[in-house]
Amino acid sequence: MPLYLTKRNKDGTYGPTKRKHYYLPKKDHLKTARKNKDKTRWIIKEGEEYSVFKISNERWYYCSENNALYSLVDDCSQVLGENGERIAFYGERSNPSDPWHGYPIFAKKRIPSSKLLDKMVATKFISESTRIRIEKSKL
């Protein structure tokens, strides 16, 4: 699935998704942000970040163990982060009315639950071999 650019709303958010959720890119994770060893940066465009979020939000790839949504593109073939990260992580918001935000991660930082990986394989979002690579922290 190709990434697509979406226009930003007047308040800086993107959306809403079919679940009526909004996404707000955080400046410290943008590809133009100053390097920070504690923050990963996207290499995709800001409007494309929303398309990655929208996939996980609308299909509800939510991991209750980590209180987060997970997303990826084309069975993890698309690099999302500047250090080669291929998985996007969207941590639960403290206030449900706030927009979501996220950043690219390696699986070893926060491995999705087996239950979520089962769902991703069952819906053909990822292949069984990609699942194994995620579980073994190879992505």
PDB file of C-alpha atoms in Angstrom:
ATOM      1  CA  MET A   1       0.000   0.000   0.000  1.00  0.00           C
ATOM      2  CA  PRO A   2       1.580   3.285  -1.012  1.00  0.00           C
ATOM      3  CA  LEU A   3       1.759   6.172   1.416  1.00  0.00           C
ATOM      4  CA  TYR A   4      -0.263   9.194   0.492  1.00  0.00           C
ATOM      5  CA  LEU A   5      -0.075  12.821   1.495  1.00  0.00           C
ATOM      6  CA  THR A   6      -2.962  14.336   3.395  1.00  0.00           C
ATOM      7  CA  LYS A   7      -3.577  17.996   4.042  1.00  0.00           C
ATOM      8  CA  ARG A   8      -3.344  19.286   7.562  1.00  0.00           C
ATOM      9  CA  ASN A   9      -6.361  20.766   9.364  1.00  0.00           C
ATOM     10  CA  LYS A  10      -6.252  24.416  10.453  1.00  0.00           C
ATOM     11  CA  ASP A  11      -5.366  23.371  14.024  1.00  0.00           C
ATOM     12  CA  GLY A  12      -2.334  21.377  12.815  1.00  0.00           C
ATOM     13  CA  THR A  13      -3.977  17.962  13.147  1.00  0.00           C
ATOM     14  CA  TYR A  14      -4.823  15.419  10.471  1.00  0.00           C
ATOM     15  CA  GLY A  15      -8.063  13.485  10.246  1.00  0.00           C
ATOM     16  CA  PRO A  16     -10.447  12.411  11.430  1.00  0.00           C
ATOM     17  CA  THR A  17     -10.200   8.686  10.784  1.00  0.00           C
ATOM     18  CA  LYS A  18     -13.304   6.513  10.478  1.00  0.00           C
ATOM     19  CA  ARG A  19     -13.060   6.110  14.257  1.00  0.00           C
ATOM     20  CA  LYS A  20     -13.188   9.907  14.561  1.00  0.00           C
ATOM     21  CA  HIS A  21      -9.621  10.134  15.857  1.00  0.00           C
ATOM     22  CA  TYR A  22      -7.138  12.827  14.940  1.00  0.00           C
ATOM     23  CA  TYR A  23      -3.377  12.687  14.523  1.00  0.00           C
ATOM     24  CA  LEU A  24      -0.919  15.431  15.501  1.00  0.00           C
ATOM     25  CA  PRO A  25       2.709  15.162  14.358  1.00  0.00           C
ATOM     26  CA  LYS A  26       5.179  16.072  17.097  1.00  0.00           C
ATOM     27  CA  LYS A  27       7.977  18.391  16.065  1.00  0.00           C
ATOM     28  CA  ASP A  28      10.664  16.432  17.928  1.00  0.00           C
ATOM     29  CA  HIS A  29       9.981  13.355  15.753  1.00  0.00           C
ATOM     30  CA  LEU A  30       9.830  15.113  12.375  1.00  0.00           C
ATOM     31  CA  LYS A  31      12.635  14.452   9.920  1.00  0.00           C
ATOM     32  CA  THR A  32      13.609  18.123  10.196  1.00  0.00           C
ATOM     33  CA  ALA A  33      13.931  18.007  14.004  1.00  0.00           C
ATOM     34  CA  ARG A  34      17.237  18.448  15.786  1.00  0.00           C
ATOM     35  CA  LYS A  35      18.873  15.083  16.473  1.00  0.00           C
ATOM     36  CA  ASN A  36      18.202  13.738  19.962  1.00  0.00           C
ATOM     37  CA  LYS A  37      19.483  10.323  21.065  1.00  0.00           C
ATOM     38  CA  ASP A  38      16.219   9.739  22.963  1.00  0.00           C
ATOM     39  CA  LYS A  39      13.900  10.543  20.038  1.00  0.00           C
ATOM     40  CA  THR A  40      13.474   8.734  16.755  1.00  0.00           C
ATOM     41  CA  ARG A  41      12.724  10.736  13.643  1.00  0.00           C
ATOM     42  CA  TRP A  42      10.502   9.936  10.705  1.00  0.00           C
ATOM     43  CA  ILE A  43      11.971   9.948   7.211  1.00  0.00           C
ATOM     44  CA  ILE A  44       8.545  10.137   5.598  1.00  0.00           C
ATOM     45  CA  LYS A  45       6.704  13.400   5.047  1.00  0.00           C
ATOM     46  CA  GLU A  46       4.468  14.784   7.762  1.00  0.00           C
ATOM     47  CA  GLY A  47       1.294  14.151   5.741  1.00  0.00           C
ATOM     48  CA  GLU A  48       2.407  10.551   5.152  1.00  0.00           C
ATOM     49  CA  GLU A  49       2.702   9.997   8.911  1.00  0.00           C
ATOM     50  CA  TYR A  50      -1.069  10.337   9.073  1.00  0.00           C
ATOM     51  CA  SER A  51      -1.590   7.679   6.408  1.00  0.00           C
ATOM     52  CA  VAL A  52       0.506   5.225   8.473  1.00  0.00           C
ATOM     53  CA  PHE A  53      -1.493   6.132  11.604  1.00  0.00           C
ATOM     54  CA  LYS A  54      -4.797   5.813   9.774  1.00  0.00           C
ATOM     55  CA  ILE A  55      -4.027   2.200   8.820  1.00  0.00           C
ATOM     56  CA  SER A  56      -3.581   1.128  12.436  1.00  0.00           C
ATOM     57  CA  ASN A  57      -6.406   3.265  13.771  1.00  0.00           C
ATOM     58  CA  GLU A  58      -9.061   2.162  11.299  1.00  0.00           C
ATOM     59  CA  ARG A  59      -8.106  -1.522  11.457  1.00  0.00           C
ATOM     60  CA  TRP A  60      -7.609  -1.140  15.228  1.00  0.00           C
ATOM     61  CA  TYR A  61      -4.195  -2.737  15.554  1.00  0.00           C
ATOM     62  CA  TYR A  62      -4.207  -1.969  19.262  1.00  0.00           C
ATOM     63  CA  CYS A  63      -2.018  -3.802  21.768  1.00  0.00           C
ATOM     64  CA  SER A  64      -3.593  -3.693  25.226  1.00  0.00           C
ATOM     65  CA  GLU A  65      -0.370  -4.959  26.829  1.00  0.00           C
ATOM     66  CA  ASN A  66       1.516  -1.875  25.608  1.00  0.00           C
ATOM     67  CA  ASN A  67      -1.505   0.478  25.470  1.00  0.00           C
ATOM     68  CA  ALA A  68      -0.627   1.436  21.925  1.00  0.00           C
ATOM     69  CA  LEU A  69      -1.482   1.163  18.268  1.00  0.00           C
ATOM     70  CA  TYR A  70       1.090  -0.335  15.897  1.00  0.00           C
ATOM     71  CA  SER A  71       1.430   0.195  12.193  1.00  0.00           C
ATOM     72  CA  LEU A  72       3.729  -0.575   9.305  1.00  0.00           C
ATOM     73  CA  VAL A  73       3.662  -0.400   5.529  1.00  0.00           C
ATOM     74  CA  ASP A  74       3.794  -3.210   2.972  1.00  0.00           C
ATOM     75  CA  ASP A  75       4.703  -6.064   5.324  1.00  0.00           C
ATOM     76  CA  CYS A  76       7.515  -3.980   6.859  1.00  0.00           C
ATOM     77  CA  SER A  77       9.198  -3.306   3.516  1.00  0.00           C
ATOM     78  CA  GLN A  78       8.882   0.482   3.947  1.00  0.00           C
ATOM     79  CA  VAL A  79      11.490   2.161   6.136  1.00  0.00           C
ATOM     80  CA  LEU A  80       9.781   4.774   8.324  1.00  0.00           C
ATOM     81  CA  GLY A  81      12.569   6.051  10.576  1.00  0.00           C
ATOM     82  CA  GLU A  82      15.992   7.535   9.976  1.00  0.00           C
ATOM     83  CA  ASN A  83      17.766   4.599  11.638  1.00  0.00           C
ATOM     84  CA  GLY A  84      15.944   1.976   9.584  1.00  0.00           C
ATOM     85  CA  GLU A  85      12.865   1.612  11.824  1.00  0.00           C
ATOM     86  CA  ARG A  86       9.967  -0.065  10.030  1.00  0.00           C
ATOM     87  CA  ILE A  87       7.282  -0.074  12.736  1.00  0.00           C
ATOM     88  CA  ALA A  88       5.232   2.887  13.944  1.00  0.00           C
ATOM     89  CA  PHE A  89       4.181   3.161  17.597  1.00  0.00           C
ATOM     90  CA  TYR A  90       1.269   5.296  18.808  1.00  0.00           C
ATOM     91  CA  GLY A  91       1.068   5.317  22.596  1.00  0.00           C
ATOM     92  CA  GLU A  92      -2.289   5.746  24.316  1.00  0.00           C
ATOM     93  CA  ARG A  93      -3.252   9.332  25.012  1.00  0.00           C
ATOM     94  CA  SER A  94      -3.715  10.502  28.603  1.00  0.00           C
ATOM     95  CA  ASN A  95      -6.869  12.359  27.569  1.00  0.00           C
ATOM     96  CA  PRO A  96      -9.140  10.489  25.102  1.00  0.00           C
ATOM     97  CA  SER A  97     -10.102  13.732  23.365  1.00  0.00           C
ATOM     98  CA  ASP A  98      -6.455  14.553  22.536  1.00  0.00           C
ATOM     99  CA  PRO A  99      -5.074  13.702  19.102  1.00  0.00           C
ATOM    100  CA  TRP A 100      -2.810  10.680  18.775  1.00  0.00           C
ATOM    101  CA  HIS A 101       0.865  11.015  17.936  1.00  0.00           C
ATOM    102  CA  GLY A 102       3.551   8.484  17.192  1.00  0.00           C
ATOM    103  CA  TYR A 103       7.056   7.714  16.102  1.00  0.00           C
ATOM    104  CA  PRO A 104       9.061   4.972  14.392  1.00  0.00           C
ATOM    105  CA  ILE A 105      10.486   2.137  16.519  1.00  0.00           C
ATOM    106  CA  PHE A 106      12.390  -1.107  16.322  1.00  0.00           C
ATOM    107  CA  ALA A 107      10.390  -4.092  17.592  1.00  0.00           C
ATOM    108  CA  LYS A 108      12.960  -4.762  20.321  1.00  0.00           C
ATOM    109  CA  LYS A 109      11.876  -1.534  22.041  1.00  0.00           C
ATOM    110  CA  ARG A 110       8.211  -2.564  22.354  1.00  0.00           C
ATOM    111  CA  ILE A 111       7.256  -5.904  20.845  1.00  0.00           C
ATOM    112  CA  PRO A 112       3.540  -6.119  19.976  1.00  0.00           C
ATOM    113  CA  SER A 113       1.599  -8.824  21.801  1.00  0.00           C
ATOM    114  CA  SER A 114       1.060 -12.277  20.295  1.00  0.00           C
ATOM    115  CA  LYS A 115      -2.657 -11.508  20.175  1.00  0.00           C
ATOM    116  CA  LEU A 116      -2.070  -8.420  18.024  1.00  0.00           C
ATOM    117  CA  LEU A 117       0.402 -10.254  15.791  1.00  0.00           C
ATOM    118  CA  ASP A 118      -2.189 -13.045  15.363  1.00  0.00           C
ATOM    119  CA  LYS A 119      -4.701 -10.438  14.188  1.00  0.00           C
ATOM    120  CA  MET A 120      -2.194  -8.865  11.793  1.00  0.00           C
ATOM    121  CA  VAL A 121      -1.423 -12.244  10.224  1.00  0.00           C
ATOM    122  CA  ALA A 122      -5.109 -13.263  10.086  1.00  0.00           C
ATOM    123  CA  THR A 123      -6.006 -10.031   8.264  1.00  0.00           C
ATOM    124  CA  LYS A 124      -3.029 -10.504   5.916  1.00  0.00           C
ATOM    125  CA  PHE A 125      -1.500  -7.231   7.093  1.00  0.00           C
ATOM    126  CA  ILE A 126       1.760  -9.072   7.744  1.00  0.00           C
ATOM    127  CA  SER A 127       3.107 -12.418   6.633  1.00  0.00           C
ATOM    128  CA  GLU A 128       4.031 -15.199   9.030  1.00  0.00           C
ATOM    129  CA  SER A 129       7.715 -14.600   8.272  1.00  0.00           C
ATOM    130  CA  THR A 130       7.360 -10.902   9.176  1.00  0.00           C
ATOM    131  CA  ARG A 131       5.639 -11.908  12.401  1.00  0.00           C
ATOM    132  CA  ILE A 132       8.592 -14.113  13.300  1.00  0.00           C
ATOM    133  CA  ARG A 133      11.031 -11.310  12.491  1.00  0.00           C
ATOM    134  CA  ILE A 134       9.075  -8.936  14.759  1.00  0.00           C
ATOM    135  CA  GLU A 135       8.948 -11.480  17.595  1.00  0.00           C
ATOM    136  CA  LYS A 136      12.695 -12.067  17.292  1.00  0.00           C
ATOM    137  CA  SER A 137      13.321  -8.282  17.291  1.00  0.00           C
ATOM    138  CA  LYS A 138      14.781  -8.425  13.792  1.00  0.00           C
ATOM    139  CA  LEU A 139      12.739  -5.403  12.623  1.00  0.00           C
TER     140      LEU A 139
END
